[in-house]
mmCIF file of N, CA and C in Angstrom:
data_model
loop_
_atom_site.group_PDB
_atom_site.id
_atom_site.type_symbol
_atom_site.label_atom_id
_atom_site.label_comp_id
_atom_site.label_asym_id
_atom_site.label_seq_id
_atom_site.Cartn_x
_atom_site.Cartn_y
_atom_site.Cartn_z
ATOM 1 N N MET A 1 5.507 -15.026 -17.314
ATOM 2 C CA MET A 1 5.412 -15.445 -15.563
ATOM 3 C C MET A 1 3.938 -15.607 -15.359
ATOM 4 N N SER A 2 3.744 -16.747 -14.922
ATOM 5 C CA SER A 2 2.352 -17.238 -14.640
ATOM 6 C C SER A 2 1.811 -16.700 -13.156
ATOM 7 N N ARG A 3 0.957 -16.004 -13.004
ATOM 8 C CA ARG A 3 0.425 -15.312 -11.765
ATOM 9 C C ARG A 3 -0.695 -16.546 -10.890
ATOM 10 N N VAL A 4 -0.361 -16.552 -9.683
ATOM 11 C CA VAL A 4 -1.356 -17.509 -9.311
ATOM 12 C C VAL A 4 -2.339 -16.777 -7.999
ATOM 13 N N PHE A 5 -2.240 -15.637 -7.929
ATOM 14 C CA PHE A 5 -3.020 -14.849 -7.553
ATOM 15 C C PHE A 5 -3.608 -13.478 -8.439
ATOM 16 N N ASN A 6 -4.843 -13.550 -8.167
ATOM 17 C CA ASN A 6 -5.251 -12.184 -9.133
ATOM 18 C C ASN A 6 -4.930 -10.897 -7.775
ATOM 19 N N PRO A 7 -4.199 -9.795 -8.323
ATOM 20 C CA PRO A 7 -4.023 -8.446 -7.296
ATOM 21 C C PRO A 7 -5.529 -8.113 -6.785
ATOM 22 N N MET A 8 -6.229 -8.150 -7.621
ATOM 23 C CA MET A 8 -7.641 -7.385 -7.414
ATOM 24 C C MET A 8 -8.281 -8.077 -6.343
ATOM 25 N N SER A 9 -8.229 -9.603 -6.476
ATOM 26 C CA SER A 9 -8.728 -10.370 -5.406
ATOM 27 C C SER A 9 -8.412 -10.045 -4.142
ATOM 28 N N LEU A 10 -6.952 -10.125 -3.998
ATOM 29 C CA LEU A 10 -6.219 -9.312 -3.045
ATOM 30 C C LEU A 10 -6.882 -7.892 -2.469
ATOM 31 N N ARG A 11 -6.704 -7.056 -3.136
ATOM 32 C CA ARG A 11 -7.586 -5.939 -2.767
ATOM 33 C C ARG A 11 -8.401 -5.998 -2.057
ATOM 34 N N LYS A 12 -9.434 -6.726 -2.584
ATOM 35 C CA LYS A 12 -10.779 -7.056 -1.829
ATOM 36 C C LYS A 12 -10.863 -7.780 -0.269
ATOM 37 N N ILE A 13 -9.936 -8.322 -0.296
ATOM 38 C CA ILE A 13 -9.593 -9.067 0.845
ATOM 39 C C ILE A 13 -9.232 -7.800 1.969
ATOM 40 N N CYS A 14 -8.124 -7.163 1.617
ATOM 41 C CA CYS A 14 -7.619 -6.298 2.353
ATOM 42 C C CYS A 14 -8.126 -4.509 2.555
ATOM 43 N N VAL A 15 -8.827 -4.520 1.436
ATOM 44 C CA VAL A 15 -9.716 -3.301 1.534
ATOM 45 C C VAL A 15 -11.149 -3.362 2.850
ATOM 46 N N GLY A 16 -11.240 -4.773 2.538
ATOM 47 C CA GLY A 16 -12.635 -4.895 3.621
ATOM 48 C C GLY A 16 -12.099 -4.699 5.434
ATOM 49 N N VAL A 17 -10.641 -4.624 5.649
ATOM 50 C CA VAL A 17 -10.281 -4.307 6.620
ATOM 51 C C VAL A 17 -10.583 -2.512 7.072
ATOM 52 N N PHE A 18 -10.613 -1.865 6.227
ATOM 53 C CA PHE A 18 -10.945 -0.248 6.243
ATOM 54 C C PHE A 18 -12.419 0.136 5.857
ATOM 55 N N ALA A 19 -13.263 -0.900 5.681
ATOM 56 C CA ALA A 19 -14.773 -0.501 4.831
ATOM 57 C C ALA A 19 -15.314 0.553 5.891
ATOM 58 N N ASN A 20 -15.060 0.628 7.310
ATOM 59 C CA ASN A 20 -15.748 1.766 7.711
ATOM 60 C C ASN A 20 -14.938 2.965 7.993
ATOM 61 N N ASN A 21 -13.389 2.997 7.198
ATOM 62 C CA ASN A 21 -12.869 3.851 7.152
ATOM 63 C C ASN A 21 -12.274 4.516 8.579
ATOM 64 N N GLN A 22 -11.843 3.568 9.524
ATOM 65 C CA GLN A 22 -11.198 3.433 10.969
ATOM 66 C C GLN A 22 -10.901 4.586 11.134
ATOM 67 N N ALA A 23 -11.025 6.098 10.761
ATOM 68 C CA ALA A 23 -10.403 6.884 11.449
ATOM 69 C C ALA A 23 -10.958 7.107 13.106
ATOM 70 N N GLY A 24 -12.153 7.597 13.245
ATOM 71 C CA GLY A 24 -12.529 7.646 14.595
ATOM 72 C C GLY A 24 -11.799 8.435 15.264
ATOM 73 N N ASP A 25 -12.094 8.692 16.976
ATOM 74 C CA ASP A 25 -10.954 9.970 17.823
ATOM 75 C C ASP A 25 -10.070 9.016 18.113
ATOM 76 N N TYR A 26 -9.184 9.412 18.283
ATOM 77 C CA TYR A 26 -7.560 9.174 18.582
ATOM 78 C C TYR A 26 -6.888 9.983 19.377
ATOM 79 N N ALA A 27 -6.873 9.957 20.849
ATOM 80 C CA ALA A 27 -6.228 10.642 21.509
ATOM 81 C C ALA A 27 -4.747 10.994 21.204
ATOM 82 N N SER A 28 -3.942 12.286 21.163
ATOM 83 C CA SER A 28 -2.549 12.577 20.949
ATOM 84 C C SER A 28 -1.951 12.009 21.829
ATOM 85 N N SER A 29 -2.194 11.676 22.830
ATOM 86 C CA SER A 29 -1.020 11.012 23.833
ATOM 87 C C SER A 29 -0.964 9.460 23.819
ATOM 88 N N MET A 30 -1.665 8.749 22.540
ATOM 89 C CA MET A 30 -1.577 7.294 22.477
ATOM 90 C C MET A 30 -0.502 7.300 21.736
ATOM 91 N N LYS A 31 0.037 6.023 21.661
ATOM 92 C CA LYS A 31 1.281 5.440 20.992
ATOM 93 C C LYS A 31 0.596 5.028 19.671
ATOM 94 N N ALA A 32 1.642 5.003 18.623
ATOM 95 C CA ALA A 32 1.175 4.478 17.266
ATOM 96 C C ALA A 32 0.751 2.818 17.428
ATOM 97 N N GLU A 33 -0.376 2.645 16.752
ATOM 98 C CA GLU A 33 -1.232 1.322 16.696
ATOM 99 C C GLU A 33 -1.266 0.721 15.335
ATOM 100 N N LYS A 34 -0.884 -0.262 15.584
ATOM 101 C CA LYS A 34 -0.531 -1.298 14.150
ATOM 102 C C LYS A 34 -2.244 -1.621 13.852
ATOM 103 N N LEU A 35 -2.654 -1.394 12.515
ATOM 104 C CA LEU A 35 -3.791 -1.392 12.231
ATOM 105 C C LEU A 35 -3.908 -2.440 11.363
ATOM 106 N N PHE A 36 -2.672 -2.890 10.617
ATOM 107 C CA PHE A 36 -2.745 -3.853 9.383
ATOM 108 C C PHE A 36 -1.557 -4.050 9.051
ATOM 109 N N GLN A 37 -0.948 -5.521 8.866
ATOM 110 C CA GLN A 37 0.210 -5.614 8.523
ATOM 111 C C GLN A 37 -0.151 -7.165 7.843
ATOM 112 N N ARG A 38 0.434 -7.582 6.611
ATOM 113 C CA ARG A 38 0.101 -8.513 5.898
ATOM 114 C C ARG A 38 1.134 -8.877 4.607
ATOM 115 N N ARG A 39 1.486 -10.044 4.706
ATOM 116 C CA ARG A 39 1.993 -10.286 3.367
ATOM 117 C C ARG A 39 1.642 -11.587 2.508
ATOM 118 N N VAL A 40 1.241 -11.155 1.376
ATOM 119 C CA VAL A 40 0.792 -11.812 0.748
ATOM 120 C C VAL A 40 1.483 -12.514 -0.595
ATOM 121 N N ILE A 41 1.635 -13.690 -0.839
ATOM 122 C CA ILE A 41 2.296 -14.040 -1.855
ATOM 123 C C ILE A 41 1.346 -14.180 -3.039
ATOM 124 N N LEU A 42 1.793 -13.902 -4.042
ATOM 125 C CA LEU A 42 0.951 -13.523 -5.613
ATOM 126 C C LEU A 42 1.458 -14.687 -6.429
ATOM 127 N N SER A 43 3.029 -15.008 -6.492
ATOM 128 C CA SER A 43 2.911 -15.665 -7.467
ATOM 129 C C SER A 43 4.450 -16.547 -6.569
ATOM 130 N N GLU A 44 5.182 -17.441 -7.482
ATOM 131 C CA GLU A 44 6.264 -18.088 -6.925
ATOM 132 C C GLU A 44 7.305 -17.178 -6.935
ATOM 133 N N THR A 45 7.264 -16.075 -7.491
ATOM 134 C CA THR A 45 8.040 -14.830 -7.652
ATOM 135 C C THR A 45 7.921 -13.417 -6.843
ATOM 136 N N ALA A 46 6.719 -13.199 -6.680
ATOM 137 C CA ALA A 46 6.191 -12.082 -6.141
ATOM 138 C C ALA A 46 5.361 -11.767 -4.823
ATOM 139 N N PHE A 47 5.484 -11.098 -4.377
ATOM 140 C CA PHE A 47 4.456 -10.861 -3.053
ATOM 141 C C PHE A 47 4.133 -9.610 -2.955
ATOM 142 N N ALA A 48 3.021 -8.934 -2.367
ATOM 143 C CA ALA A 48 2.567 -7.563 -1.832
ATOM 144 C C ALA A 48 3.174 -7.533 0.004
ATOM 145 N N GLU A 49 3.195 -6.399 0.243
ATOM 146 C CA GLU A 49 3.738 -6.549 1.826
ATOM 147 C C GLU A 49 2.734 -5.075 2.418
ATOM 148 N N ILE A 50 1.837 -4.927 3.155
ATOM 149 C CA ILE A 50 0.843 -4.161 3.305
ATOM 150 C C ILE A 50 1.386 -3.942 5.215
ATOM 151 N N VAL A 51 1.390 -2.421 5.447
ATOM 152 C CA VAL A 51 1.520 -2.406 6.826
ATOM 153 C C VAL A 51 1.200 -0.718 6.982
ATOM 154 N N ILE A 52 -0.053 -0.509 7.872
ATOM 155 C CA ILE A 52 -0.528 0.434 8.281
ATOM 156 C C ILE A 52 -0.594 0.785 9.701
ATOM 157 N N TRP A 53 -0.198 1.862 10.084
ATOM 158 C CA TRP A 53 -0.253 2.448 11.651
ATOM 159 C C TRP A 53 -1.242 3.706 11.694
ATOM 160 N N ARG A 54 -2.054 3.894 12.998
ATOM 161 C CA ARG A 54 -2.781 5.086 13.161
ATOM 162 C C ARG A 54 -1.859 5.736 13.940
ATOM 163 N N VAL A 55 -1.377 6.828 14.087
ATOM 164 C CA VAL A 55 -0.424 7.537 14.498
ATOM 165 C C VAL A 55 -1.103 8.414 15.655
ATOM 166 N N PRO A 56 -0.342 9.032 16.450
ATOM 167 C CA PRO A 56 -1.437 10.124 17.275
ATOM 168 C C PRO A 56 -1.159 11.297 16.796
ATOM 169 N N VAL A 57 -0.354 11.639 16.076
ATOM 170 C CA VAL A 57 0.050 12.938 15.117
ATOM 171 C C VAL A 57 0.165 12.802 13.781
ATOM 172 N N PRO A 58 0.075 13.545 12.566
ATOM 173 C CA PRO A 58 0.769 13.525 11.574
ATOM 174 C C PRO A 58 2.064 13.555 11.678
ATOM 175 N N ILE A 59 2.384 12.208 10.583
ATOM 176 C CA ILE A 59 4.176 12.502 10.443
ATOM 177 C C ILE A 59 4.711 13.928 9.857
ATOM 178 N N SER A 60 5.683 14.306 9.773
ATOM 179 C CA SER A 60 6.325 15.268 9.109
ATOM 180 C C SER A 60 5.782 15.176 7.383
ATOM 181 N N GLY A 61 5.430 16.266 6.876
ATOM 182 C CA GLY A 61 4.874 16.120 5.375
ATOM 183 C C GLY A 61 3.469 15.605 4.963
ATOM 184 N N SER A 62 2.718 14.756 6.205
ATOM 185 C CA SER A 62 1.156 14.574 5.771
ATOM 186 C C SER A 62 0.471 15.382 6.791
ATOM 187 N N ILE A 63 -0.739 15.195 6.412
ATOM 188 C CA ILE A 63 -1.644 15.770 7.167
ATOM 189 C C ILE A 63 -2.958 14.768 7.671
ATOM 190 N N HIS A 64 -2.340 13.674 7.546
ATOM 191 C CA HIS A 64 -3.775 12.864 8.688
ATOM 192 C C HIS A 64 -2.947 11.800 9.073
ATOM 193 N N SER A 65 -3.561 10.899 10.315
ATOM 194 C CA SER A 65 -3.215 10.343 11.308
ATOM 195 C C SER A 65 -2.715 8.472 11.087
ATOM 196 N N TYR A 66 -2.102 8.507 9.672
ATOM 197 C CA TYR A 66 -1.502 7.006 9.500
ATOM 198 C C TYR A 66 -0.291 7.407 8.889
ATOM 199 N N LYS A 67 0.245 6.194 9.157
ATOM 200 C CA LYS A 67 1.866 5.987 8.531
ATOM 201 C C LYS A 67 1.478 4.620 7.915
ATOM 202 N N TYR A 68 1.769 4.374 6.595
ATOM 203 C CA TYR A 68 1.744 3.458 6.023
ATOM 204 C C TYR A 68 3.261 3.181 4.928
ATOM 205 N N ARG A 69 3.283 1.785 4.411
ATOM 206 C CA ARG A 69 4.156 1.104 3.267
ATOM 207 C C ARG A 69 3.313 0.146 3.083
ATOM 208 N N LEU A 70 3.118 -0.008 1.364
ATOM 209 C CA LEU A 70 2.643 -0.662 0.846
ATOM 210 C C LEU A 70 3.483 -0.957 -0.353
ATOM 211 N N ALA A 71 4.029 -2.383 -0.601
ATOM 212 C CA ALA A 71 5.275 -2.863 -1.703
ATOM 213 C C ALA A 71 4.599 -3.962 -2.256
ATOM 214 N N TYR A 72 5.181 -3.648 -3.689
ATOM 215 C CA TYR A 72 4.902 -4.921 -4.607
ATOM 216 C C TYR A 72 6.487 -5.190 -4.986
ATOM 217 N N VAL A 73 6.858 -6.749 -4.494
ATOM 218 C CA VAL A 73 7.864 -7.420 -4.932
ATOM 219 C C VAL A 73 8.115 -8.343 -5.305
ATOM 220 N N ILE A 74 8.864 -8.471 -6.808
ATOM 221 C CA ILE A 74 8.885 -9.200 -7.480
ATOM 222 C C ILE A 74 10.623 -9.685 -7.983
ATOM 223 N N ARG A 75 10.898 -11.148 -7.726
ATOM 224 C CA ARG A 75 12.197 -11.614 -7.416
ATOM 225 C C ARG A 75 13.111 -10.666 -6.905
ATOM 226 N N GLY A 76 12.840 -10.372 -5.667
ATOM 227 C CA GLY A 76 13.554 -9.608 -4.580
ATOM 228 C C GLY A 76 13.347 -8.169 -4.948
ATOM 229 N N GLU A 77 12.893 -7.338 -5.900
ATOM 230 C CA GLU A 77 12.869 -6.254 -6.242
ATOM 231 C C GLU A 77 12.093 -5.621 -6.329
ATOM 232 N N CYS A 78 11.535 -4.251 -5.364
ATOM 233 C CA CYS A 78 10.720 -3.456 -4.863
ATOM 234 C C CYS A 78 10.282 -3.029 -6.140
ATOM 235 N N VAL A 79 9.440 -3.423 -7.077
ATOM 236 C CA VAL A 79 8.940 -2.092 -8.162
ATOM 237 C C VAL A 79 8.019 -1.395 -8.244
ATOM 238 N N LEU A 80 7.293 -1.186 -7.158
ATOM 239 C CA LEU A 80 6.205 -0.398 -6.791
ATOM 240 C C LEU A 80 6.003 -0.453 -5.197
ATOM 241 N N ARG A 81 5.990 1.132 -4.617
ATOM 242 C CA ARG A 81 5.839 0.949 -3.278
ATOM 243 C C ARG A 81 4.965 2.229 -2.742
ATOM 244 N N TYR A 82 4.108 2.382 -1.987
ATOM 245 C CA TYR A 82 3.476 3.418 -1.693
ATOM 246 C C TYR A 82 3.895 3.730 -0.115
ATOM 247 N N ASP A 83 4.232 5.014 0.357
ATOM 248 C CA ASP A 83 4.751 4.978 1.633
ATOM 249 C C ASP A 83 4.613 6.456 2.175
ATOM 250 N N ASN A 84 4.940 7.126 3.243
ATOM 251 C CA ASN A 84 4.587 8.299 3.697
ATOM 252 C C ASN A 84 5.784 8.658 4.642
ATOM 253 N N GLU A 85 7.007 8.601 4.234
ATOM 254 C CA GLU A 85 8.362 8.989 5.099
ATOM 255 C C GLU A 85 8.107 9.974 5.142
ATOM 256 N N ALA A 86 8.964 10.118 6.661
ATOM 257 C CA ALA A 86 8.792 11.188 7.607
ATOM 258 C C ALA A 86 9.768 12.404 6.610
ATOM 259 N N GLY A 87 8.991 13.898 6.491
ATOM 260 C CA GLY A 87 9.477 14.666 5.762
ATOM 261 C C GLY A 87 9.462 14.518 4.122
ATOM 262 N N LYS A 88 9.158 13.918 3.736
ATOM 263 C CA LYS A 88 8.713 13.364 2.055
ATOM 264 C C LYS A 88 7.226 13.167 2.156
ATOM 265 N N GLY A 89 6.482 13.216 3.190
ATOM 266 C CA GLY A 89 5.050 13.085 2.984
ATOM 267 C C GLY A 89 4.614 12.152 2.221
ATOM 268 N N ASP A 90 3.380 12.003 1.662
ATOM 269 C CA ASP A 90 2.815 10.839 0.866
ATOM 270 C C ASP A 90 3.341 11.129 -0.500
ATOM 271 N N HIS A 91 3.526 9.663 -0.982
ATOM 272 C CA HIS A 91 4.201 9.737 -2.480
ATOM 273 C C HIS A 91 4.263 8.086 -2.602
ATOM 274 N N ARG A 92 4.492 7.964 -3.844
ATOM 275 C CA ARG A 92 4.727 6.619 -4.407
ATOM 276 C C ARG A 92 6.123 6.355 -5.372
ATOM 277 N N HIS A 93 6.688 5.331 -5.491
ATOM 278 C CA HIS A 93 7.607 4.684 -6.175
ATOM 279 C C HIS A 93 7.073 4.028 -7.164
ATOM 280 N N ILE A 94 7.713 4.289 -8.357
ATOM 281 C CA ILE A 94 6.944 3.431 -9.819
ATOM 282 C C ILE A 94 7.913 3.486 -10.571
ATOM 283 N N ASN A 95 8.451 2.142 -10.731
ATOM 284 C CA ASN A 95 9.588 2.304 -12.493
ATOM 285 C C ASN A 95 10.327 3.043 -12.016
ATOM 286 N N GLY A 96 11.060 3.233 -10.457
ATOM 287 C CA GLY A 96 12.285 4.011 -10.438
ATOM 288 C C GLY A 96 12.418 5.535 -10.037
ATOM 289 N N ARG A 97 10.943 5.934 -10.243
ATOM 290 C CA ARG A 97 10.837 7.228 -10.041
ATOM 291 C C ARG A 97 9.951 7.618 -8.760
ATOM 292 N N GLU A 98 9.472 8.736 -8.189
ATOM 293 C CA GLU A 98 9.310 9.058 -6.847
ATOM 294 C C GLU A 98 8.283 10.314 -7.251
ATOM 295 N N GLU A 99 7.076 9.881 -6.831
ATOM 296 C CA GLU A 99 5.856 11.026 -7.363
ATOM 297 C C GLU A 99 4.983 11.014 -6.093
ATOM 298 N N ALA A 100 4.190 12.334 -5.987
ATOM 299 C CA ALA A 100 3.743 12.657 -4.863
ATOM 300 C C ALA A 100 2.286 12.031 -5.087
ATOM 301 N N TYR A 101 1.708 11.775 -3.955
ATOM 302 C CA TYR A 101 0.245 10.617 -3.981
ATOM 303 C C TYR A 101 -0.606 11.331 -2.685
ATOM 304 N N ARG A 102 -1.841 11.764 -3.328
ATOM 305 C CA ARG A 102 -2.720 12.510 -2.678
ATOM 306 C C ARG A 102 -3.320 11.463 -1.794
ATOM 307 N N PHE A 103 -3.242 10.976 -0.398
ATOM 308 C CA PHE A 103 -4.119 10.356 0.303
ATOM 309 C C PHE A 103 -5.118 10.819 0.753
ATOM 310 N N SER A 104 -6.402 9.792 0.939
ATOM 311 C CA SER A 104 -7.579 10.565 1.243
ATOM 312 C C SER A 104 -8.050 9.590 2.189
ATOM 313 N N SER A 105 -7.414 8.246 2.440
ATOM 314 C CA SER A 105 -8.020 7.292 3.348
ATOM 315 C C SER A 105 -7.499 5.624 3.237
ATOM 316 N N PRO A 106 -7.378 5.143 4.385
ATOM 317 C CA PRO A 106 -6.397 3.743 4.226
ATOM 318 C C PRO A 106 -7.322 3.161 3.107
ATOM 319 N N ARG A 107 -8.613 3.255 3.041
ATOM 320 C CA ARG A 107 -9.488 1.938 1.951
ATOM 321 C C ARG A 107 -8.709 2.552 0.719
ATOM 322 N N GLN A 108 -8.946 3.946 0.234
ATOM 323 C CA GLN A 108 -8.695 4.222 -1.343
ATOM 324 C C GLN A 108 -6.978 4.226 -1.246
ATOM 325 N N LEU A 109 -6.249 4.316 -0.333
ATOM 326 C CA LEU A 109 -4.977 3.788 -0.599
ATOM 327 C C LEU A 109 -4.522 2.460 -0.662
ATOM 328 N N MET A 110 -5.491 1.259 -0.184
ATOM 329 C CA MET A 110 -5.441 0.085 -0.876
ATOM 330 C C MET A 110 -5.590 -0.040 -1.820
ATOM 331 N N THR A 111 -7.059 0.496 -2.621
ATOM 332 C CA THR A 111 -7.650 0.441 -3.801
ATOM 333 C C THR A 111 -6.697 1.197 -4.816
ATOM 334 N N ASP A 112 -6.050 2.077 -4.635
ATOM 335 C CA ASP A 112 -5.029 2.771 -5.562
ATOM 336 C C ASP A 112 -4.009 1.664 -5.823
ATOM 337 N N PHE A 113 -3.320 1.306 -4.614
ATOM 338 C CA PHE A 113 -1.951 1.069 -4.768
ATOM 339 C C PHE A 113 -2.588 -0.996 -5.666
ATOM 340 N N PHE A 114 -3.462 -1.430 -5.024
ATOM 341 C CA PHE A 114 -3.475 -2.878 -6.010
ATOM 342 C C PHE A 114 -4.165 -2.477 -7.515
ATOM 343 N N GLU A 115 -4.780 -1.255 -7.535
ATOM 344 C CA GLU A 115 -5.066 -0.964 -9.183
ATOM 345 C C GLU A 115 -3.612 -0.941 -9.970
ATOM 346 N N GLU A 116 -2.840 -0.158 -9.128
ATOM 347 C CA GLU A 116 -1.617 0.001 -9.860
ATOM 348 C C GLU A 116 -0.557 -1.472 -9.948
ATOM 349 N N VAL A 117 -0.714 -2.493 -8.901
ATOM 350 C CA VAL A 117 -0.001 -3.523 -8.525
ATOM 351 C C VAL A 117 -0.879 -4.160 -10.001
ATOM 352 N N ARG A 118 -2.161 -4.389 -10.359
ATOM 353 C CA ARG A 118 -2.839 -4.821 -11.529
ATOM 354 C C ARG A 118 -2.304 -4.369 -12.626
ATOM 355 N N ARG A 119 -1.872 -2.794 -12.912
ATOM 356 C CA ARG A 119 -1.544 -2.510 -14.165
ATOM 357 C C ARG A 119 -0.203 -2.602 -14.436
ATOM 358 N N TRP A 120 0.640 -2.722 -13.168
ATOM 359 C CA TRP A 120 2.083 -3.253 -13.282
ATOM 360 C C TRP A 120 2.065 -4.650 -13.964
ATOM 361 N N SER A 121 1.335 -5.440 -13.252
ATOM 362 C CA SER A 121 1.619 -6.808 -13.862
ATOM 363 C C SER A 121 1.431 -7.225 -14.913
ATOM 364 N N ASP A 122 -0.171 -6.313 -15.661
ATOM 365 C CA ASP A 122 -0.602 -6.611 -16.989
ATOM 366 C C ASP A 122 0.193 -5.921 -17.934
ATOM 367 N N GLU A 123 1.164 -5.077 -17.603
ATOM 368 C CA GLU A 123 2.026 -4.551 -18.311
ATOM 369 C C GLU A 123 3.354 -4.889 -18.745
ATOM 370 N N HIS A 124 4.020 -5.623 -17.547
ATOM 371 C CA HIS A 124 4.954 -6.962 -17.429
ATOM 372 C C HIS A 124 4.770 -8.619 -17.540
ATOM 373 N N ALA A 125 3.612 -8.563 -18.105
ATOM 374 C CA ALA A 125 2.975 -10.045 -18.113
ATOM 375 C C ALA A 125 4.235 -11.018 -18.964
ATOM 376 N N ASP A 126 4.736 -10.340 -19.643
ATOM 377 C CA ASP A 126 5.722 -11.070 -20.635
ATOM 378 C C ASP A 126 7.021 -11.289 -20.004
ATOM 379 N N ASP A 127 7.323 -10.245 -19.082
ATOM 380 C CA ASP A 127 8.805 -10.277 -18.367
ATOM 381 C C ASP A 127 9.450 -11.899 -17.915
#
């Protein structure tokens, strides 16, 4: 499968949004604020979708003020996903298995996700 977009180039674009780790002060009385949403076409059959919110209080299972969903989709199948679903906390889905993920910042989250996209793409280049 030929790639028309380098995943690491995408990482540079997206991580730039969080260069200052936009944590800041956020009053608990405020509603969730969508910080970032982007779907990027990586090839004719693949895309990455990134959505990150700042929330007034951590969701169940997390200790930070972010709610997120990052997905890598190929031919309609999500092959990699990082999220923090309520009750489960921070985790990722890779090759059909779910494992814990240690969240530190939105910037590091995107770095980790796009490194995993690159690794997955390299390992499955002949598919």
